[in-house]
PDB file of C-alpha atoms and ligand atoms in Angstrom:
ATOM      1  CA  MET A 458      45.846 100.281 174.275  1.00 51.00           C
ATOM      2  CA  SER A 459      42.635 101.286 172.497  1.00 50.00           C
ATOM      3  CA  ILE A 460      42.390 104.412 170.437  1.00 54.00           C
ATOM      4  CA  ARG A 461      39.268 106.518 170.827  1.00 53.00           C
ATOM      5  CA  LEU A 462      37.593 107.185 167.535  1.00 47.00           C
ATOM      6  CA  PRO A 463      35.281 110.193 167.761  1.00 51.00           C
ATOM      7  CA  PHE A 464      31.937 109.936 165.909  1.00 52.00           C
ATOM      8  CA  ILE A 465      32.286 106.178 165.655  1.00 47.00           C
ATOM      9  CA  LYS A 466      29.903 104.651 168.115  1.00 48.00           C
ATOM     10  CA  LYS A 467      31.518 102.086 170.385  1.00 47.00           C
ATOM     11  CA  LYS A 468      30.164  98.711 169.455  1.00 47.00           C
ATOM     12  CA  GLN A 469      27.505  97.562 171.893  1.00 49.00           C
ATOM     13  CA  LYS A 470      28.955  94.773 174.025  1.00 58.00           C
ATOM     14  CA  GLU A 471      27.279  91.658 172.715  1.00 64.00           C
ATOM     15  CA  THR A 472      26.007  88.957 175.014  1.00 79.00           C
ATOM     16  CA  ILE A 473      25.053  85.606 173.632  1.00 87.00           C
ATOM     17  CA  GLN A 474      21.526  84.463 174.428  1.00 92.00           C
ATOM     18  CA  LEU A 475      20.503  80.845 174.907  1.00 94.00           C
ATOM     19  CA  MET A 476      17.620  79.631 172.698  1.00 86.00           C
ATOM     20  CA  ASP A 477      15.950  78.298 175.820  1.00 94.00           C
ATOM     21  CA  SER A 478      16.915  80.163 178.988  1.00 92.00           C
ATOM     22  CA  LYS A 479      14.935  77.678 181.066  1.00 93.00           C
ATOM     23  CA  ASN A 480      16.127  74.063 181.464  1.00 94.00           C
ATOM     24  CA  VAL A 481      19.704  75.195 181.880  1.00 97.00           C
ATOM     25  CA  PRO A 482      21.811  72.538 183.641  1.00 98.00           C
ATOM     26  CA  ASN A 483      22.087  73.571 187.291  1.00 98.00           C
ATOM     27  CA  HIS A 484      25.491  71.995 187.829  1.00 98.00           C
ATOM     28  CA  ILE A 485      28.107  71.867 185.064  1.00 98.00           C
ATOM     29  CA  ALA A 486      31.460  70.123 185.529  1.00 99.00           C
ATOM     30  CA  ILE A 487      34.340  70.764 183.148  1.00 99.00           C
ATOM     31  CA  ILE A 488      37.572  68.858 182.416  1.00 98.00           C
ATOM     32  CA  MET A 489      39.761  71.688 181.096  1.00 98.00           C
ATOM     33  CA  ASP A 490      41.981  69.636 178.794  1.00 98.00           C
ATOM     34  CA  GLY A 491      44.277  70.712 175.926  1.00 98.00           C
ATOM     35  CA  ASN A 492      46.440  73.510 177.359  1.00 98.00           C
ATOM     36  CA  GLY A 493      49.658  71.614 176.569  1.00 97.00           C
ATOM     37  CA  ARG A 494      48.459  70.765 173.072  1.00 98.00           C
ATOM     38  CA  TRP A 495      47.474  74.404 172.466  1.00 98.00           C
ATOM     39  CA  ALA A 496      51.009  75.494 173.410  1.00 98.00           C
ATOM     40  CA  LYS A 497      52.716  72.754 171.373  1.00 98.00           C
ATOM     41  CA  LYS A 498      50.832  73.844 168.230  1.00 98.00           C
ATOM     42  CA  ARG A 499      52.425  77.256 168.692  1.00 98.00           C
ATOM     43  CA  SER A 500      55.883  75.937 169.703  1.00 98.00           C
ATOM     44  CA  LEU A 501      55.399  77.506 173.130  1.00 98.00           C
ATOM     45  CA  PRO A 502      56.227  75.917 176.518  1.00 96.00           C
ATOM     46  CA  ARG A 503      53.375  74.055 178.251  1.00 96.00           C
ATOM     47  CA  ILE A 504      53.097  76.771 180.882  1.00 96.00           C
ATOM     48  CA  ALA A 505      52.090  79.274 178.172  1.00 97.00           C
ATOM     49  CA  GLY A 506      49.098  77.012 177.531  1.00 98.00           C
ATOM     50  CA  HIS A 507      48.163  77.020 181.216  1.00 97.00           C
ATOM     51  CA  LYS A 508      48.404  80.803 181.300  1.00 97.00           C
ATOM     52  CA  GLU A 509      46.077  81.036 178.319  1.00 98.00           C
ATOM     53  CA  GLY A 510      43.848  78.480 180.064  1.00 98.00           C
ATOM     54  CA  VAL A 511      43.273  80.925 182.900  1.00 98.00           C
ATOM     55  CA  ASP A 512      41.665  83.370 180.448  1.00 98.00           C
ATOM     56  CA  ALA A 513      39.312  80.579 179.357  1.00 98.00           C
ATOM     57  CA  VAL A 514      38.359  80.053 183.024  1.00 98.00           C
ATOM     58  CA  VAL A 515      37.370  83.717 183.176  1.00 98.00           C
ATOM     59  CA  LYS A 516      35.273  83.302 180.011  1.00 98.00           C
ATOM     60  CA  ALA A 517      33.618  80.188 181.404  1.00 98.00           C
ATOM     61  CA  VAL A 518      32.747  81.901 184.687  1.00 98.00           C
ATOM     62  CA  ARG A 519      31.271  84.958 182.932  1.00 98.00           C
ATOM     63  CA  ALA A 520      29.226  82.708 180.638  1.00 98.00           C
ATOM     64  CA  ALA A 521      28.028  80.514 183.523  1.00 98.00           C
ATOM     65  CA  HIS A 522      26.934  83.655 185.347  1.00 98.00           C
ATOM     66  CA  GLN A 523      25.152  84.974 182.260  1.00 97.00           C
ATOM     67  CA  PHE A 524      23.410  81.643 181.528  1.00 97.00           C
ATOM     68  CA  ASN A 525      22.318  81.415 185.183  1.00 97.00           C
ATOM     69  CA  VAL A 526      24.175  78.163 185.906  1.00 98.00           C
ATOM     70  CA  LYS A 527      24.097  77.467 189.652  1.00 98.00           C
ATOM     71  CA  ILE A 528      27.291  75.428 190.108  1.00 98.00           C
ATOM     72  CA  LEU A 529      30.413  75.333 187.926  1.00 99.00           C
ATOM     73  CA  THR A 530      32.934  72.654 188.935  1.00 99.00           C
ATOM     74  CA  LEU A 531      36.323  72.992 187.245  1.00 99.00           C
ATOM     75  CA  TYR A 532      38.944  70.209 187.294  1.00 98.00           C
ATOM     76  CA  ALA A 533      42.046  72.378 187.860  1.00 98.00           C
ATOM     77  CA  PHE A 534      44.511  69.878 189.375  1.00 98.00           C
ATOM     78  CA  SER A 535      44.181  66.120 189.784  1.00 98.00           C
ATOM     79  CA  THR A 536      45.936  63.835 192.252  1.00 97.00           C
ATOM     80  CA  GLU A 537      47.705  62.364 189.183  1.00 97.00           C
ATOM     81  CA  ASN A 538      49.091  65.790 188.159  1.00 97.00           C
ATOM     82  CA  TRP A 539      51.821  65.513 190.863  1.00 98.00           C
ATOM     83  CA  LYS A 540      53.666  63.265 188.362  1.00 98.00           C
ATOM     84  CA  ARG A 541      54.318  66.272 186.099  1.00 97.00           C
ATOM     85  CA  PRO A 542      57.700  68.059 186.025  1.00 96.00           C
ATOM     86  CA  GLN A 543      58.422  69.971 189.258  1.00 97.00           C
ATOM     87  CA  LYS A 544      58.722  73.307 187.406  1.00 97.00           C
ATOM     88  CA  GLU A 545      55.283  72.888 185.821  1.00 97.00           C
ATOM     89  CA  ILE A 546      53.704  72.013 189.201  1.00 98.00           C
ATOM     90  CA  GLU A 547      55.296  75.103 190.775  1.00 98.00           C
ATOM     91  CA  PHE A 548      53.874  77.235 187.984  1.00 98.00           C
ATOM     92  CA  LEU A 549      50.382  75.736 188.308  1.00 98.00           C
ATOM     93  CA  MET A 550      50.349  76.244 192.082  1.00 98.00           C
ATOM     94  CA  LYS A 551      50.900  79.976 191.590  1.00 98.00           C
ATOM     95  CA  LEU A 552      47.878  80.333 189.280  1.00 98.00           C
ATOM     96  CA  PRO A 553      45.169  80.541 191.948  1.00 98.00           C
ATOM     97  CA  LYS A 554      46.843  83.556 193.606  1.00 98.00           C
ATOM     98  CA  GLU A 555      47.483  85.236 190.242  1.00 98.00           C
ATOM     99  CA  PHE A 556      43.910  84.559 189.130  1.00 98.00           C
ATOM    100  CA  LEU A 557      42.391  85.840 192.363  1.00 98.00           C
ATOM    101  CA  HIS A 558      44.595  88.938 192.512  1.00 98.00           C
ATOM    102  CA  ILE A 559      43.147  90.027 189.168  1.00 98.00           C
ATOM    103  CA  HIS A 560      39.624  88.568 189.207  1.00 98.00           C
ATOM    104  CA  LEU A 561      38.378  88.415 192.811  1.00 98.00           C
ATOM    105  CA  PRO A 562      36.806  91.899 192.594  1.00 98.00           C
ATOM    106  CA  GLU A 563      34.819  90.851 189.516  1.00 98.00           C
ATOM    107  CA  LEU A 564      33.791  87.594 191.213  1.00 98.00           C
ATOM    108  CA  MET A 565      32.518  89.625 194.185  1.00 98.00           C
ATOM    109  CA  GLU A 566      30.587  91.924 191.809  1.00 98.00           C
ATOM    110  CA  ARG A 567      29.030  88.884 190.181  1.00 98.00           C
ATOM    111  CA  ASN A 568      28.078  87.482 193.600  1.00 98.00           C
ATOM    112  CA  VAL A 569      30.174  84.331 192.994  1.00 98.00           C
ATOM    113  CA  ARG A 570      31.024  81.998 195.871  1.00 98.00           C
ATOM    114  CA  ILE A 571      34.287  80.048 195.678  1.00 98.00           C
ATOM    115  CA  GLN A 572      34.704  76.564 197.074  1.00 98.00           C
ATOM    116  CA  THR A 573      37.030  73.636 196.463  1.00 98.00           C
ATOM    117  CA  ILE A 574      36.850  69.870 196.414  1.00 98.00           C
ATOM    118  CA  GLY A 575      39.924  67.663 196.803  1.00 98.00           C
ATOM    119  CA  GLU A 576      42.711  67.122 199.309  1.00 98.00           C
ATOM    120  CA  PHE A 577      43.199  70.804 200.117  1.00 98.00           C
ATOM    121  CA  ASN A 578      45.676  70.349 202.962  1.00 97.00           C
ATOM    122  CA  ALA A 579      48.302  68.729 200.737  1.00 97.00           C
ATOM    123  CA  LEU A 580      48.591  71.879 198.590  1.00 98.00           C
ATOM    124  CA  PRO A 581      51.519  74.294 199.091  1.00 98.00           C
ATOM    125  CA  ALA A 582      50.928  76.805 201.899  1.00 98.00           C
ATOM    126  CA  HIS A 583      50.989  79.834 199.557  1.00 98.00           C
ATOM    127  CA  THR A 584      48.322  78.248 197.336  1.00 98.00           C
ATOM    128  CA  LYS A 585      46.129  77.327 200.299  1.00 98.00           C
ATOM    129  CA  GLU A 586      46.376  80.833 201.752  1.00 98.00           C
ATOM    130  CA  ALA A 587      45.318  82.534 198.508  1.00 98.00           C
ATOM    131  CA  VAL A 588      42.410  80.167 197.919  1.00 98.00           C
ATOM    132  CA  GLN A 589      41.291  80.174 201.579  1.00 98.00           C
ATOM    133  CA  TYR A 590      41.220  83.979 201.504  1.00 98.00           C
ATOM    134  CA  ALA A 591      38.880  83.871 198.482  1.00 98.00           C
ATOM    135  CA  ILE A 592      36.688  81.171 200.059  1.00 98.00           C
ATOM    136  CA  ASP A 593      36.276  83.306 203.213  1.00 98.00           C
ATOM    137  CA  LYS A 594      35.782  86.547 201.273  1.00 98.00           C
ATOM    138  CA  THR A 595      33.033  85.041 199.057  1.00 98.00           C
ATOM    139  CA  LYS A 596      31.351  82.784 201.620  1.00 98.00           C
ATOM    140  CA  ASN A 597      28.215  84.931 201.939  1.00 98.00           C
ATOM    141  CA  ASN A 598      27.681  85.332 198.170  1.00 98.00           C
ATOM    142  CA  ASP A 599      24.651  83.438 196.951  1.00 98.00           C
ATOM    143  CA  GLY A 600      25.111  83.563 193.175  1.00 98.00           C
ATOM    144  CA  LEU A 601      27.125  81.104 191.081  1.00 98.00           C
ATOM    145  CA  LEU A 602      29.086  78.543 193.088  1.00 98.00           C
ATOM    146  CA  LEU A 603      32.537  78.322 191.487  1.00 98.00           C
ATOM    147  CA  ASN A 604      33.899  75.019 192.684  1.00 99.00           C
ATOM    148  CA  PHE A 605      37.560  74.273 191.920  1.00 99.00           C
ATOM    149  CA  ALA A 606      38.684  70.646 192.032  1.00 98.00           C
ATOM    150  CA  LEU A 607      42.215  71.042 193.418  1.00 98.00           C
ATOM    151  CA  ASN A 608      44.291  67.960 194.181  1.00 98.00           C
ATOM    152  CA  TYR A 609      41.166  65.969 193.422  1.00 98.00           C
ATOM    153  CA  GLY A 610      40.937  62.251 192.611  1.00 98.00           C
ATOM    154  CA  SER A 611      37.655  60.387 192.671  1.00 98.00           C
ATOM    155  CA  ARG A 612      38.913  56.960 193.787  1.00 98.00           C
ATOM    156  CA  TYR A 613      40.910  58.602 196.566  1.00 98.00           C
ATOM    157  CA  GLU A 614      37.784  60.509 197.594  1.00 98.00           C
ATOM    158  CA  ILE A 615      35.786  57.268 197.742  1.00 98.00           C
ATOM    159  CA  VAL A 616      38.490  55.456 199.744  1.00 98.00           C
ATOM    160  CA  GLN A 617      38.701  58.396 202.189  1.00 98.00           C
ATOM    161  CA  ALA A 618      34.927  58.333 202.558  1.00 98.00           C
ATOM    162  CA  MET A 619      35.065  54.630 203.316  1.00 98.00           C
ATOM    163  CA  LYS A 620      37.780  55.098 205.937  1.00 98.00           C
ATOM    164  CA  HIS A 621      35.825  57.915 207.534  1.00 98.00           C
ATOM    165  CA  ILE A 622      32.712  55.707 207.617  1.00 98.00           C
ATOM    166  CA  VAL A 623      34.602  52.836 209.309  1.00 98.00           C
ATOM    167  CA  SER A 624      35.998  55.278 211.839  1.00 98.00           C
ATOM    168  CA  ASP A 625      32.519  56.683 212.575  1.00 98.00           C
ATOM    169  CA  ILE A 626      31.225  53.138 213.053  1.00 98.00           C
ATOM    170  CA  ASN A 627      34.086  52.364 215.460  1.00 98.00           C
ATOM    171  CA  GLU A 628      33.216  55.482 217.425  1.00 98.00           C
ATOM    172  CA  ALA A 629      29.519  54.475 217.428  1.00 98.00           C
ATOM    173  CA  LYS A 630      28.569  57.624 215.502  1.00 98.00           C
ATOM    174  CA  LEU A 631      27.144  55.489 212.704  1.00 98.00           C
ATOM    175  CA  THR A 632      25.680  51.993 212.306  1.00 98.00           C
ATOM    176  CA  LEU A 633      26.133  49.606 209.391  1.00 98.00           C
ATOM    177  CA  ASP A 634      22.382  49.514 208.823  1.00 98.00           C
ATOM    178  CA  ALA A 635      22.197  53.285 208.464  1.00 98.00           C
ATOM    179  CA  ILE A 636      24.530  53.370 205.457  1.00 98.00           C
ATOM    180  CA  ASP A 637      22.802  53.981 202.163  1.00 98.00           C
ATOM    181  CA  GLU A 638      23.607  56.049 199.049  1.00 97.00           C
ATOM    182  CA  THR A 639      22.451  59.275 200.684  1.00 97.00           C
ATOM    183  CA  VAL A 640      24.546  58.695 203.805  1.00 98.00           C
ATOM    184  CA  PHE A 641      27.566  57.613 201.729  1.00 98.00           C
ATOM    185  CA  SER A 642      27.319  60.825 199.648  1.00 98.00           C
ATOM    186  CA  LYS A 643      27.693  62.920 202.799  1.00 98.00           C
ATOM    187  CA  TYR A 644      31.231  61.561 203.216  1.00 98.00           C
ATOM    188  CA  LEU A 645      32.343  62.824 199.804  1.00 98.00           C
ATOM    189  CA  TYR A 646      33.910  66.268 199.171  1.00 98.00           C
ATOM    190  CA  THR A 647      30.723  67.154 197.286  1.00 98.00           C
ATOM    191  CA  ASN A 648      28.566  66.807 200.419  1.00 98.00           C
ATOM    192  CA  GLY A 649      25.634  69.202 200.023  1.00 95.00           C
ATOM    193  CA  LEU A 650      26.109  69.805 196.280  1.00 97.00           C
ATOM    194  CA  HIS A 651      23.750  68.087 193.914  1.00 94.00           C
ATOM    195  CA  ASP A 652      25.287  65.914 191.198  1.00 97.00           C
ATOM    196  CA  PRO A 653      26.464  67.453 187.894  1.00 98.00           C
ATOM    197  CA  ASP A 654      23.803  67.583 185.164  1.00 98.00           C
ATOM    198  CA  LEU A 655      26.361  68.086 182.418  1.00 98.00           C
ATOM    199  CA  LEU A 656      30.039  67.206 181.992  1.00 98.00           C
ATOM    200  CA  ILE A 657      32.074  69.071 179.394  1.00 99.00           C
ATOM    201  CA  ARG A 658      35.501  67.803 178.348  1.00 98.00           C
ATOM    202  CA  THR A 659      37.605  69.741 175.856  1.00 98.00           C
ATOM    203  CA  SER A 660      40.462  68.641 173.604  1.00 98.00           C
ATOM    204  CA  GLY A 661      38.906  65.513 172.094  1.00 98.00           C
ATOM    205  CA  GLU A 662      39.604  62.993 174.865  1.00 97.00           C
ATOM    206  CA  GLN A 663      36.519  61.000 175.834  1.00 98.00           C
ATOM    207  CA  ARG A 664      37.390  59.753 179.312  1.00 97.00           C
ATOM    208  CA  LEU A 665      36.443  60.597 182.912  1.00 98.00           C
ATOM    209  CA  SER A 666      40.049  60.553 184.181  1.00 98.00           C
ATOM    210  CA  ASN A 667      39.093  59.889 187.802  1.00 98.00           C
ATOM    211  CA  PHE A 668      36.730  62.880 188.015  1.00 98.00           C
ATOM    212  CA  LEU A 669      33.524  62.652 190.111  1.00 98.00           C
ATOM    213  CA  LEU A 670      32.942  58.937 189.379  1.00 98.00           C
ATOM    214  CA  TRP A 671      30.227  58.496 191.997  1.00 98.00           C
ATOM    215  CA  GLN A 672      28.608  61.871 191.325  1.00 98.00           C
ATOM    216  CA  MET A 673      28.331  61.433 187.539  1.00 98.00           C
ATOM    217  CA  ALA A 674      26.270  58.240 187.550  1.00 97.00           C
ATOM    218  CA  TYR A 675      23.433  60.034 185.674  1.00 96.00           C
ATOM    219  CA  THR A 676      25.312  62.998 184.139  1.00 97.00           C
ATOM    220  CA  GLU A 677      25.067  63.873 180.434  1.00 97.00           C
ATOM    221  CA  PHE A 678      28.524  63.960 178.763  1.00 98.00           C
ATOM    222  CA  TRP A 679      29.496  66.471 176.060  1.00 98.00           C
ATOM    223  CA  PHE A 680      32.859  66.290 174.316  1.00 98.00           C
ATOM    224  CA  THR A 681      34.484  68.813 171.984  1.00 98.00           C
ATOM    225  CA  ASP A 682      37.740  68.947 170.021  1.00 98.00           C
ATOM    226  CA  VAL A 683      38.148  72.612 171.032  1.00 98.00           C
ATOM    227  CA  LEU A 684      41.299  72.994 173.166  1.00 98.00           C
ATOM    228  CA  TRP A 685      40.693  74.538 176.601  1.00 98.00           C
ATOM    229  CA  PRO A 686      42.442  77.885 175.844  1.00 98.00           C
ATOM    230  CA  ASP A 687      40.052  78.293 172.880  1.00 98.00           C
ATOM    231  CA  PHE A 688      36.950  77.655 174.995  1.00 98.00           C
ATOM    232  CA  ASP A 689      34.550  80.577 175.028  1.00 98.00           C
ATOM    233  CA  GLU A 690      30.940  81.646 175.509  1.00 98.00           C
ATOM    234  CA  ALA A 691      29.927  80.294 172.077  1.00 98.00           C
ATOM    235  CA  VAL A 692      31.297  76.801 172.825  1.00 98.00           C
ATOM    236  CA  PHE A 693      29.648  76.882 176.241  1.00 98.00           C
ATOM    237  CA  LYS A 694      26.342  77.860 174.615  1.00 98.00           C
ATOM    238  CA  GLN A 695      26.625  74.963 172.171  1.00 98.00           C
ATOM    239  CA  ALA A 696      27.185  72.496 175.010  1.00 98.00           C
ATOM    240  CA  ILE A 697      24.140  73.737 176.922  1.00 98.00           C
ATOM    241  CA  GLU A 698      21.900  73.768 173.859  1.00 97.00           C
ATOM    242  CA  GLU A 699      22.870  70.199 172.923  1.00 97.00           C
ATOM    243  CA  TYR A 700      22.143  69.183 176.532  1.00 97.00           C
ATOM    244  CA  GLN A 701      18.709  70.811 176.218  1.00 97.00           C
ATOM    245  CA  GLN A 702      18.057  68.887 172.982  1.00 95.00           C
ATOM    246  CA  ARG A 703      18.814  65.605 174.763  1.00 94.00           C
ATOM    247  CA  GLN A 704      16.494  66.566 177.609  1.00 79.00           C
ATOM    248  CA  ARG A 705      13.716  67.162 175.096  1.00 74.00           C
ATOM    249  CA  ARG A 706      14.324  63.909 173.277  1.00 72.00           C
ATOM    250  CA  TYR A 707      14.723  61.551 176.214  1.00 65.00           C
ATOM    251  CA  GLY A 708      13.329  63.439 179.189  1.00 61.00           C
ATOM    252  CA  GLY A 709       9.857  63.322 180.624  1.00 59.00           C
ATOM    253  CA  ILE A 710       7.114  60.692 180.354  1.00 57.00           C
TER     254      ILE A 710
HETATM  255  C1  V0D B1342      45.713  75.307 184.725  1.00 88.61           C
HETATM  256  C2  V0D B1342      43.337  75.348 182.868  1.00 88.61           C
HETATM  257  C3  V0D B1342      42.443  78.906 187.780  1.00 88.61           C
HETATM  258  C4  V0D B1342      43.722  74.119 183.626  1.00 88.61           C
HETATM  259  C5  V0D B1342      42.992  76.523 183.730  1.00 88.61           C
HETATM  260  C6  V0D B1342      46.307  74.900 190.926  1.00 88.61           C
HETATM  261  C7  V0D B1342      45.071  74.049 184.288  1.00 88.61           C
HETATM  262  C8  V0D B1342      44.169  77.166 184.366  1.00 88.61           C
HETATM  263  C9  V0D B1342      42.743  78.319 188.983  1.00 88.61           C
HETATM  264  C10 V0D B1342      42.205  78.687 190.298  1.00 88.61           C
HETATM  265  C11 V0D B1342      44.620  76.368 186.705  1.00 88.61           C
HETATM  266  C12 V0D B1342      42.089  77.753 191.312  1.00 88.61           C
HETATM  267  C13 V0D B1342      41.570  78.094 192.546  1.00 88.61           C
HETATM  268  C14 V0D B1342      41.127  79.379 192.750  1.00 88.61           C
HETATM  269  C15 V0D B1342      41.211  80.317 191.766  1.00 88.61           C
HETATM  270  C16 V0D B1342      41.745  79.980 190.536  1.00 88.61           C
HETATM  271  C17 V0D B1342      43.644  77.281 188.672  1.00 88.61           C
HETATM  272  C18 V0D B1342      45.052  75.475 188.879  1.00 88.61           C
HETATM  273  C19 V0D B1342      45.248  75.440 187.527  1.00 88.61           C
HETATM  274  C20 V0D B1342      45.734  74.430 189.711  1.00 88.61           C
HETATM  275  F1  V0D B1342      40.600  79.725 193.953  1.00 88.61           F
HETATM  276  N1  V0D B1342      43.085  78.289 186.787  1.00 88.61           N
HETATM  277  N2  V0D B1342      43.813  77.304 187.313  1.00 88.61           N
HETATM  278  N3  V0D B1342      44.236  76.380 189.470  1.00 88.61           N
HETATM  279  N4  V0D B1342      44.843  76.297 185.332  1.00 88.61           N
END
């Protein structure tokens, strides 16, 4: 509840500007780590951290839109996450519907297109339905591509690609000689997307954790101790500006 104060001018909504609005990474991938740790610090259950993490997703999407990022890939659920307690998995699988119920109108306004990478069919039916609805609803938007990695594992993706290639060879749709890196890439979930320019991982861990192994061969990595629920526009700005510094130092000539 906000109280209206007459004669006091409402503070102008501030938007953070990048120092260099050109040379923004086109594709940013984020490992949203530290929700559990955020909750533990406050003696709250892990799911409270996930809930708070959703608000950080909203902040990240708004900032990506404002900074004119083309693709934002968020690691929301990994193939390894099935090992977590059943109750936590059930909670996580309800988040897409909850998120979309509140935020889909804003995503439409911002011309955001939603897509996923990962083994979509193995998700619970209610999760699939909510996400599929959003994918269909936003399919003609041509602004930011918001790409959720759901039930995603990079080694699994590569093995699936390999099986699919063998099957296409057996069916004479493909020849051994025709396989190269470009052809191989078409068998990955990321078919059609260009590789991430920048990877952000929160919460201090400096690992890839089975995320986009093939696709990140040339990606710049940026790590921060900030826990995912504390991620905001200012942290995002810092990541992009440090990326731009690296480009200036090592790029070109
Ligand atoms: C929990 C922190 C948004 C990381 C962010 C099913 C873990 C919050 C979505 C979402 C999760 C996914 C698809 C979609 C719309 C929203 C989400 C999961 C976890 C795993 F179309 N946040 N979020 N999905 N967390």
